[in-house]
Amino acid sequence: TYQTMKTFIITALLCHLALSTPLTSSNILPRDIPAAKPVWQPPLGARFQIVLSRGLARTRRDVQAGNATILDLDLFDTPKAQIQQLQAQGKRVICYFSAGSSESWRSDYKQIKPTDMGEALRDWPAEKWLDIRSPDIFTLMQSRIKIAAEKGCDAIDPDNVDAFGDESRKGGGFATPLKQSDSVAFIRKLSAEAHQHGIAIGLKNADAILNQVSDVVEFAVNEQCATDSSGCSMYEKFVNRGKPVFHIEYAKYTSPDGKNVSISSEEGNSGRQKVSTVIKQMNLDNFVLWCDG
């Protein structure tokens, strides 16, 4: 019939138009999805400060940035307003959280299944190694990275990703011990998630896997490489690629005036590697000495 033929022709024309229209992001994606901001690449030689002491963590109003241009602060305990205030002063903020250990005082601690927790860390009995192979653990870390994005963190410092080399040599105390390859896979997943939010990521310690993840991290954070027999030489190639190392040495003795600090006979090694070194106390409070004067 005429009506049937008319319907057929209109349908055919519509199909032709649909097939001839290229599928682009402008006509298949919602228009309200914001593009991720560019991922920040910290510069070499920047002066940094790290303050994680829980005694200072309630408001962060007393964090002393000093001449530091980069601050490493606790993700949970640092208010968004404090991060914004520091950024308004030209600072950059790295947000710390433990990605590889449970911390019994954290607000999301109860979301961790007992089966995803291994042995306690030797020096930190309130923390247990996490099974970083678990999808549930990665989901939890995705939530933390989202918090970092909502607070406006420039980068994240995920700690305790090196259970493969724990002191007991039990790979975190799991029936199937954690291996280096597990940490490599975990860091790569964390990096992809952070970069989706426009957030940089660093490798905390775990220098045994540095070469395997150096392409997906923007910086490294190291504790006490100057006390190793080889110094901080493992970071030489990393630094030569233009990626900074934020290096922390812990003072064995501090006089009331902040002088007479002795850390290691290998102290000079960090300077030769052009890493950014701070001398801190173990509680990571406001105290800081910079090795560049």
mmCIF file of C-alpha atoms in Angstrom:
data_model
loop_
_atom_site.group_PDB
_atom_site.id
_atom_site.type_symbol
_atom_site.label_atom_id
_atom_site.label_comp_id
_atom_site.label_asym_id
_atom_site.label_seq_id
_atom_site.Cartn_x
_atom_site.Cartn_y
_atom_site.Cartn_z
ATOM 1 C CA THR A 1 0.000 0.000 0.000
ATOM 2 C CA TYR A 2 1.007 3.636 -0.300
ATOM 3 C CA GLN A 3 1.282 4.040 3.488
ATOM 4 C CA THR A 4 3.486 0.950 3.775
ATOM 5 C CA MET A 5 5.739 2.143 0.962
ATOM 6 C CA LYS A 6 6.007 5.607 2.574
ATOM 7 C CA THR A 7 7.003 4.081 5.904
ATOM 8 C CA PHE A 8 9.608 1.901 4.187
ATOM 9 C CA ILE A 9 11.165 4.864 2.366
ATOM 10 C CA ILE A 10 11.345 7.015 5.536
ATOM 11 C CA THR A 11 12.885 4.135 7.489
ATOM 12 C CA ALA A 12 15.463 3.531 4.760
ATOM 13 C CA LEU A 13 16.423 7.218 4.724
ATOM 14 C CA LEU A 14 16.842 7.275 8.494
ATOM 15 C CA CYS A 15 19.030 4.162 8.395
ATOM 16 C CA HIS A 16 21.165 5.735 5.660
ATOM 17 C CA LEU A 17 21.646 8.888 7.714
ATOM 18 C CA ALA A 18 22.552 6.888 10.813
ATOM 19 C CA LEU A 19 25.116 4.802 8.935
ATOM 20 C CA SER A 20 26.647 7.827 7.222
ATOM 21 C CA THR A 21 27.057 9.800 10.465
ATOM 22 C CA PRO A 22 30.490 9.118 12.029
ATOM 23 C CA LEU A 23 30.487 7.937 15.627
ATOM 24 C CA THR A 24 32.472 10.544 17.503
ATOM 25 C CA SER A 25 32.837 11.390 21.164
ATOM 26 C CA SER A 26 30.575 14.393 20.601
ATOM 27 C CA ASN A 27 27.575 12.299 19.592
ATOM 28 C CA ILE A 28 27.970 9.140 21.681
ATOM 29 C CA LEU A 29 29.296 10.420 25.013
ATOM 30 C CA PRO A 30 27.413 12.472 27.611
ATOM 31 C CA ARG A 31 28.424 16.114 27.457
ATOM 32 C CA ASP A 32 28.748 16.487 31.221
ATOM 33 C CA ILE A 33 31.766 14.173 31.666
ATOM 34 C CA PRO A 34 34.698 16.430 32.652
ATOM 35 C CA ALA A 35 38.082 15.746 31.105
ATOM 36 C CA ALA A 36 40.768 14.620 33.540
ATOM 37 C CA LYS A 37 43.205 17.374 34.440
ATOM 38 C CA PRO A 38 46.803 16.933 33.258
ATOM 39 C CA VAL A 39 48.873 14.741 35.556
ATOM 40 C CA TRP A 40 51.428 16.783 37.473
ATOM 41 C CA GLN A 41 55.099 15.907 37.024
ATOM 42 C CA PRO A 42 57.072 17.075 40.093
ATOM 43 C CA PRO A 43 60.350 18.781 39.186
ATOM 44 C CA LEU A 44 63.802 17.612 40.169
ATOM 45 C CA GLY A 45 65.409 19.294 43.145
ATOM 46 C CA ALA A 46 62.207 20.624 44.711
ATOM 47 C CA ARG A 47 62.233 21.169 48.456
ATOM 48 C CA PHE A 48 59.646 19.023 50.209
ATOM 49 C CA GLN A 49 58.273 18.450 53.680
ATOM 50 C CA ILE A 50 56.385 15.433 55.017
ATOM 51 C CA VAL A 51 54.106 15.697 58.065
ATOM 52 C CA LEU A 52 52.095 12.628 59.064
ATOM 53 C CA SER A 53 52.083 12.852 62.871
ATOM 54 C CA ARG A 54 48.589 12.150 64.153
ATOM 55 C CA GLY A 55 49.102 14.746 66.857
ATOM 56 C CA LEU A 56 49.028 17.381 64.133
ATOM 57 C CA ALA A 57 46.477 15.661 61.991
ATOM 58 C CA ARG A 58 43.204 16.949 63.367
ATOM 59 C CA THR A 59 43.117 20.294 61.608
ATOM 60 C CA ARG A 60 46.486 20.634 59.878
ATOM 61 C CA ARG A 61 46.406 24.324 60.697
ATOM 62 C CA ASP A 62 49.845 24.056 62.259
ATOM 63 C CA VAL A 63 51.625 22.346 59.361
ATOM 64 C CA GLN A 64 54.797 24.335 58.799
ATOM 65 C CA ALA A 65 55.465 24.389 55.086
ATOM 66 C CA GLY A 66 58.424 26.716 55.427
ATOM 67 C CA ASN A 67 60.284 27.022 52.156
ATOM 68 C CA ALA A 68 59.012 23.667 50.948
ATOM 69 C CA THR A 69 57.104 23.770 47.687
ATOM 70 C CA ILE A 70 55.846 20.183 47.964
ATOM 71 C CA LEU A 71 54.131 18.729 51.038
ATOM 72 C CA ASP A 72 53.338 15.084 51.748
ATOM 73 C CA LEU A 73 50.307 15.020 54.076
ATOM 74 C CA ASP A 74 47.859 12.414 55.335
ATOM 75 C CA LEU A 75 44.921 11.829 52.979
ATOM 76 C CA PHE A 76 42.346 11.195 55.693
ATOM 77 C CA ASP A 77 43.424 13.764 58.250
ATOM 78 C CA THR A 78 44.094 16.738 56.001
ATOM 79 C CA PRO A 79 40.973 18.821 55.268
ATOM 80 C CA LYS A 80 40.215 19.907 51.725
ATOM 81 C CA ALA A 81 40.340 23.533 52.848
ATOM 82 C CA GLN A 82 43.914 23.079 54.088
ATOM 83 C CA ILE A 83 44.968 21.580 50.763
ATOM 84 C CA GLN A 84 43.351 24.467 48.902
ATOM 85 C CA GLN A 85 45.052 26.991 51.173
ATOM 86 C CA LEU A 86 48.472 25.470 50.534
ATOM 87 C CA GLN A 87 47.850 25.352 46.793
ATOM 88 C CA ALA A 88 46.814 28.998 46.854
ATOM 89 C CA GLN A 89 50.293 29.682 48.266
ATOM 90 C CA GLY A 90 51.859 27.962 45.276
ATOM 91 C CA LYS A 91 52.464 24.642 47.042
ATOM 92 C CA ARG A 92 51.745 21.168 45.720
ATOM 93 C CA VAL A 93 50.191 18.519 47.964
ATOM 94 C CA ILE A 94 50.931 14.792 47.910
ATOM 95 C CA CYS A 95 48.344 12.796 49.850
ATOM 96 C CA TYR A 96 49.624 9.832 51.835
ATOM 97 C CA PHE A 97 47.738 6.629 52.565
ATOM 98 C CA SER A 98 48.756 3.048 53.190
ATOM 99 C CA ALA A 99 47.808 0.975 50.163
ATOM 100 C CA GLY A 100 49.364 -2.258 51.385
ATOM 101 C CA SER A 101 48.538 -2.390 55.083
ATOM 102 C CA SER A 102 45.437 -2.066 57.219
ATOM 103 C CA GLU A 103 45.363 0.708 59.795
ATOM 104 C CA SER A 104 42.908 0.005 62.583
ATOM 105 C CA TRP A 105 42.085 3.678 63.175
ATOM 106 C CA ARG A 106 41.021 4.501 59.609
ATOM 107 C CA SER A 107 37.380 5.273 58.873
ATOM 108 C CA ASP A 108 37.165 2.550 56.214
ATOM 109 C CA TYR A 109 38.967 -0.131 58.230
ATOM 110 C CA LYS A 110 35.808 -2.191 58.802
ATOM 111 C CA GLN A 111 35.434 -2.653 55.059
ATOM 112 C CA ILE A 112 38.510 -4.893 55.023
ATOM 113 C CA LYS A 113 37.778 -8.602 55.261
ATOM 114 C CA PRO A 114 39.848 -10.583 57.789
ATOM 115 C CA THR A 115 40.863 -12.946 54.978
ATOM 116 C CA ASP A 116 42.482 -10.006 53.172
ATOM 117 C CA MET A 117 44.753 -9.252 56.142
ATOM 118 C CA GLY A 118 48.015 -11.048 56.829
ATOM 119 C CA GLU A 119 50.586 -10.672 59.585
ATOM 120 C CA ALA A 120 51.186 -7.479 61.538
ATOM 121 C CA LEU A 121 54.034 -5.247 60.430
ATOM 122 C CA ARG A 122 57.006 -5.758 62.708
ATOM 123 C CA ASP A 123 57.370 -2.148 63.845
ATOM 124 C CA TRP A 124 53.702 -1.196 63.516
ATOM 125 C CA PRO A 125 51.523 -3.703 65.420
ATOM 126 C CA ALA A 126 48.305 -1.806 64.623
ATOM 127 C CA GLU A 127 48.845 -2.500 60.928
ATOM 128 C CA LYS A 128 48.588 -5.757 59.007
ATOM 129 C CA TRP A 129 49.724 -6.520 55.497
ATOM 130 C CA LEU A 130 46.931 -6.476 52.927
ATOM 131 C CA ASP A 131 46.460 -9.004 50.165
ATOM 132 C CA ILE A 132 46.974 -6.603 47.277
ATOM 133 C CA ARG A 133 45.832 -9.326 44.853
ATOM 134 C CA SER A 134 42.292 -9.113 46.245
ATOM 135 C CA PRO A 135 39.716 -7.290 44.072
ATOM 136 C CA ASP A 136 38.115 -6.007 47.279
ATOM 137 C CA ILE A 137 41.355 -4.346 48.345
ATOM 138 C CA PHE A 138 41.709 -2.644 44.985
ATOM 139 C CA THR A 139 38.099 -1.442 45.199
ATOM 140 C CA LEU A 140 38.925 0.086 48.583
ATOM 141 C CA MET A 141 41.966 1.831 47.108
ATOM 142 C CA GLN A 142 39.832 3.146 44.258
ATOM 143 C CA SER A 143 37.617 4.776 46.886
ATOM 144 C CA ARG A 144 40.662 6.347 48.529
ATOM 145 C CA ILE A 145 41.919 7.702 45.231
ATOM 146 C CA LYS A 146 38.473 9.188 44.659
ATOM 147 C CA ILE A 147 38.761 10.927 48.043
ATOM 148 C CA ALA A 148 42.135 12.289 46.933
ATOM 149 C CA ALA A 149 40.530 13.631 43.764
ATOM 150 C CA GLU A 150 37.653 15.211 45.671
ATOM 151 C CA LYS A 151 40.080 16.925 48.051
ATOM 152 C CA GLY A 152 42.181 18.211 45.164
ATOM 153 C CA CYS A 153 45.391 16.304 45.930
ATOM 154 C CA ASP A 154 48.054 16.799 43.277
ATOM 155 C CA ALA A 155 49.499 13.327 43.869
ATOM 156 C CA ILE A 156 49.248 10.253 46.066
ATOM 157 C CA ASP A 157 51.899 8.472 48.132
ATOM 158 C CA PRO A 158 50.641 4.876 48.558
ATOM 159 C CA ASP A 159 52.743 3.219 51.258
ATOM 160 C CA ASN A 160 53.579 -0.389 52.172
ATOM 161 C CA VAL A 161 53.476 -1.871 48.693
ATOM 162 C CA ASP A 162 56.526 -4.049 49.360
ATOM 163 C CA ALA A 163 55.216 -6.992 51.384
ATOM 164 C CA PHE A 164 57.246 -9.263 49.107
ATOM 165 C CA GLY A 165 60.301 -8.136 51.050
ATOM 166 C CA ASP A 166 58.830 -7.967 54.559
ATOM 167 C CA GLU A 167 61.057 -8.583 57.555
ATOM 168 C CA SER A 168 59.740 -12.094 58.189
ATOM 169 C CA ARG A 169 60.258 -13.014 54.519
ATOM 170 C CA LYS A 170 56.776 -14.545 54.494
ATOM 171 C CA GLY A 171 55.316 -12.304 51.814
ATOM 172 C CA GLY A 172 52.882 -10.673 54.219
ATOM 173 C CA GLY A 173 52.081 -13.914 56.028
ATOM 174 C CA PHE A 174 49.576 -15.229 53.483
ATOM 175 C CA ALA A 175 49.214 -18.910 52.591
ATOM 176 C CA THR A 176 50.388 -17.942 49.123
ATOM 177 C CA PRO A 177 53.055 -15.307 49.809
ATOM 178 C CA LEU A 178 52.983 -12.000 47.982
ATOM 179 C CA LYS A 179 55.620 -11.678 45.270
ATOM 180 C CA GLN A 180 57.304 -8.820 43.458
ATOM 181 C CA SER A 181 55.068 -9.410 40.457
ATOM 182 C CA ASP A 182 52.019 -8.825 42.670
ATOM 183 C CA SER A 183 53.364 -5.436 43.708
ATOM 184 C CA VAL A 184 54.169 -4.523 40.109
ATOM 185 C CA ALA A 185 50.626 -5.364 39.015
ATOM 186 C CA PHE A 186 49.162 -3.462 41.982
ATOM 187 C CA ILE A 187 51.200 -0.304 41.333
ATOM 188 C CA ARG A 188 50.220 -0.348 37.672
ATOM 189 C CA LYS A 189 46.541 -0.588 38.583
ATOM 190 C CA LEU A 190 46.846 2.192 41.161
ATOM 191 C CA SER A 191 48.648 4.354 38.611
ATOM 192 C CA ALA A 192 45.975 3.859 35.960
ATOM 193 C CA GLU A 193 43.274 4.739 38.482
ATOM 194 C CA ALA A 194 45.107 7.832 39.741
ATOM 195 C CA HIS A 195 45.851 9.071 36.233
ATOM 196 C CA GLN A 196 42.174 8.773 35.312
ATOM 197 C CA HIS A 197 41.556 11.393 37.992
ATOM 198 C CA GLY A 198 44.481 13.566 36.873
ATOM 199 C CA ILE A 199 46.527 12.614 39.945
ATOM 200 C CA ALA A 200 50.248 11.798 39.971
ATOM 201 C CA ILE A 201 51.543 8.767 41.858
ATOM 202 C CA GLY A 202 54.823 7.874 43.520
ATOM 203 C CA LEU A 203 56.544 4.604 44.382
ATOM 204 C CA LYS A 204 57.155 4.366 48.131
ATOM 205 C CA ASN A 205 60.368 2.446 48.883
ATOM 206 C CA ALA A 206 60.048 -0.929 47.049
ATOM 207 C CA ASP A 207 63.139 -0.067 45.012
ATOM 208 C CA ALA A 208 63.415 -3.727 43.947
ATOM 209 C CA ILE A 209 60.576 -3.100 41.488
ATOM 210 C CA LEU A 210 61.540 0.466 40.527
ATOM 211 C CA ASN A 211 62.672 -0.429 37.006
ATOM 212 C CA GLN A 212 59.458 -2.366 36.382
ATOM 213 C CA VAL A 213 57.133 0.524 37.245
ATOM 214 C CA SER A 214 59.217 3.623 36.503
ATOM 215 C CA ASP A 215 57.158 4.239 33.369
ATOM 216 C CA VAL A 216 53.900 4.607 35.324
ATOM 217 C CA VAL A 217 55.002 6.674 38.348
ATOM 218 C CA GLU A 218 55.952 10.354 38.403
ATOM 219 C CA PHE A 219 58.231 10.270 41.454
ATOM 220 C CA ALA A 220 59.576 8.063 44.225
ATOM 221 C CA VAL A 221 59.568 8.424 47.999
ATOM 222 C CA ASN A 222 62.377 6.661 49.826
ATOM 223 C CA GLU A 223 63.167 6.170 53.481
ATOM 224 C CA GLN A 224 66.800 5.827 54.523
ATOM 225 C CA CYS A 225 68.528 4.798 51.311
ATOM 226 C CA ALA A 226 71.566 6.776 52.497
ATOM 227 C CA THR A 227 72.098 4.164 55.203
ATOM 228 C CA ASP A 228 72.420 1.375 52.627
ATOM 229 C CA SER A 229 75.889 0.269 51.603
ATOM 230 C CA SER A 230 75.164 1.357 48.024
ATOM 231 C CA GLY A 231 73.627 4.636 49.105
ATOM 232 C CA CYS A 232 70.818 5.852 46.855
ATOM 233 C CA SER A 233 72.453 4.688 43.637
ATOM 234 C CA MET A 234 69.442 2.542 42.696
ATOM 235 C CA TYR A 235 67.616 5.774 41.828
ATOM 236 C CA GLU A 236 70.251 7.157 39.459
ATOM 237 C CA LYS A 237 68.534 6.082 36.226
ATOM 238 C CA PHE A 238 65.177 7.219 37.582
ATOM 239 C CA VAL A 239 66.494 10.703 38.357
ATOM 240 C CA ASN A 240 68.251 10.879 34.997
ATOM 241 C CA ARG A 241 64.832 10.417 33.391
ATOM 242 C CA GLY A 242 63.764 13.656 35.061
ATOM 243 C CA LYS A 243 61.772 12.046 37.855
ATOM 244 C CA PRO A 244 62.458 13.205 41.426
ATOM 245 C CA VAL A 245 63.146 11.160 44.529
ATOM 246 C CA PHE A 246 61.871 12.548 47.830
ATOM 247 C CA HIS A 247 64.281 11.053 50.317
ATOM 248 C CA ILE A 248 63.735 10.854 54.085
ATOM 249 C CA GLU A 249 66.460 10.115 56.614
ATOM 250 C CA TYR A 250 65.564 9.739 60.277
ATOM 251 C CA ALA A 251 67.670 11.523 62.872
ATOM 252 C CA LYS A 252 69.288 9.374 65.550
ATOM 253 C CA TYR A 253 69.875 12.357 67.782
ATOM 254 C CA THR A 254 68.537 15.891 67.766
ATOM 255 C CA SER A 255 69.670 18.588 70.165
ATOM 256 C CA PRO A 256 67.097 21.140 71.418
ATOM 257 C CA ASP A 257 68.327 23.673 68.873
ATOM 258 C CA GLY A 258 67.934 21.180 66.026
ATOM 259 C CA LYS A 259 71.654 20.700 65.486
ATOM 260 C CA ASN A 260 74.106 17.822 65.944
ATOM 261 C CA VAL A 261 72.090 15.420 63.860
ATOM 262 C CA SER A 262 73.816 12.186 62.893
ATOM 263 C CA ILE A 263 72.138 9.908 60.399
ATOM 264 C CA SER A 264 74.732 7.787 58.628
ATOM 265 C CA SER A 265 78.306 7.599 57.465
ATOM 266 C CA GLU A 266 76.838 7.275 53.961
ATOM 267 C CA GLU A 267 75.061 10.596 54.275
ATOM 268 C CA GLY A 268 76.838 12.115 51.302
ATOM 269 C CA ASN A 269 75.550 9.553 48.853
ATOM 270 C CA SER A 270 72.127 11.158 48.606
ATOM 271 C CA GLY A 271 73.610 14.428 47.421
ATOM 272 C CA ARG A 272 75.483 12.768 44.578
ATOM 273 C CA GLN A 273 72.247 11.333 43.269
ATOM 274 C CA LYS A 274 70.515 14.741 43.221
ATOM 275 C CA VAL A 275 67.628 13.521 45.340
ATOM 276 C CA SER A 276 65.574 15.878 47.512
ATOM 277 C CA THR A 277 66.558 14.965 51.063
ATOM 278 C CA VAL A 278 64.960 15.858 54.380
ATOM 279 C CA ILE A 279 66.012 14.807 57.865
ATOM 280 C CA LYS A 280 63.014 13.952 60.014
ATOM 281 C CA GLN A 281 62.109 12.415 63.348
ATOM 282 C CA MET A 282 60.356 9.040 63.299
ATOM 283 C CA ASN A 283 56.987 10.505 64.279
ATOM 284 C CA LEU A 284 57.056 12.681 61.139
ATOM 285 C CA ASP A 285 56.012 15.865 62.898
ATOM 286 C CA ASN A 286 56.875 19.421 61.835
ATOM 287 C CA PHE A 287 60.586 19.026 62.605
ATOM 288 C CA VAL A 288 62.657 19.126 59.432
ATOM 289 C CA LEU A 289 66.199 19.808 58.315
ATOM 290 C CA TRP A 290 66.986 20.232 54.640
ATOM 291 C CA CYS A 291 70.321 19.024 53.342
ATOM 292 C CA ASP A 292 70.614 21.945 50.925
ATOM 293 C CA GLY A 293 70.727 24.386 53.813
#
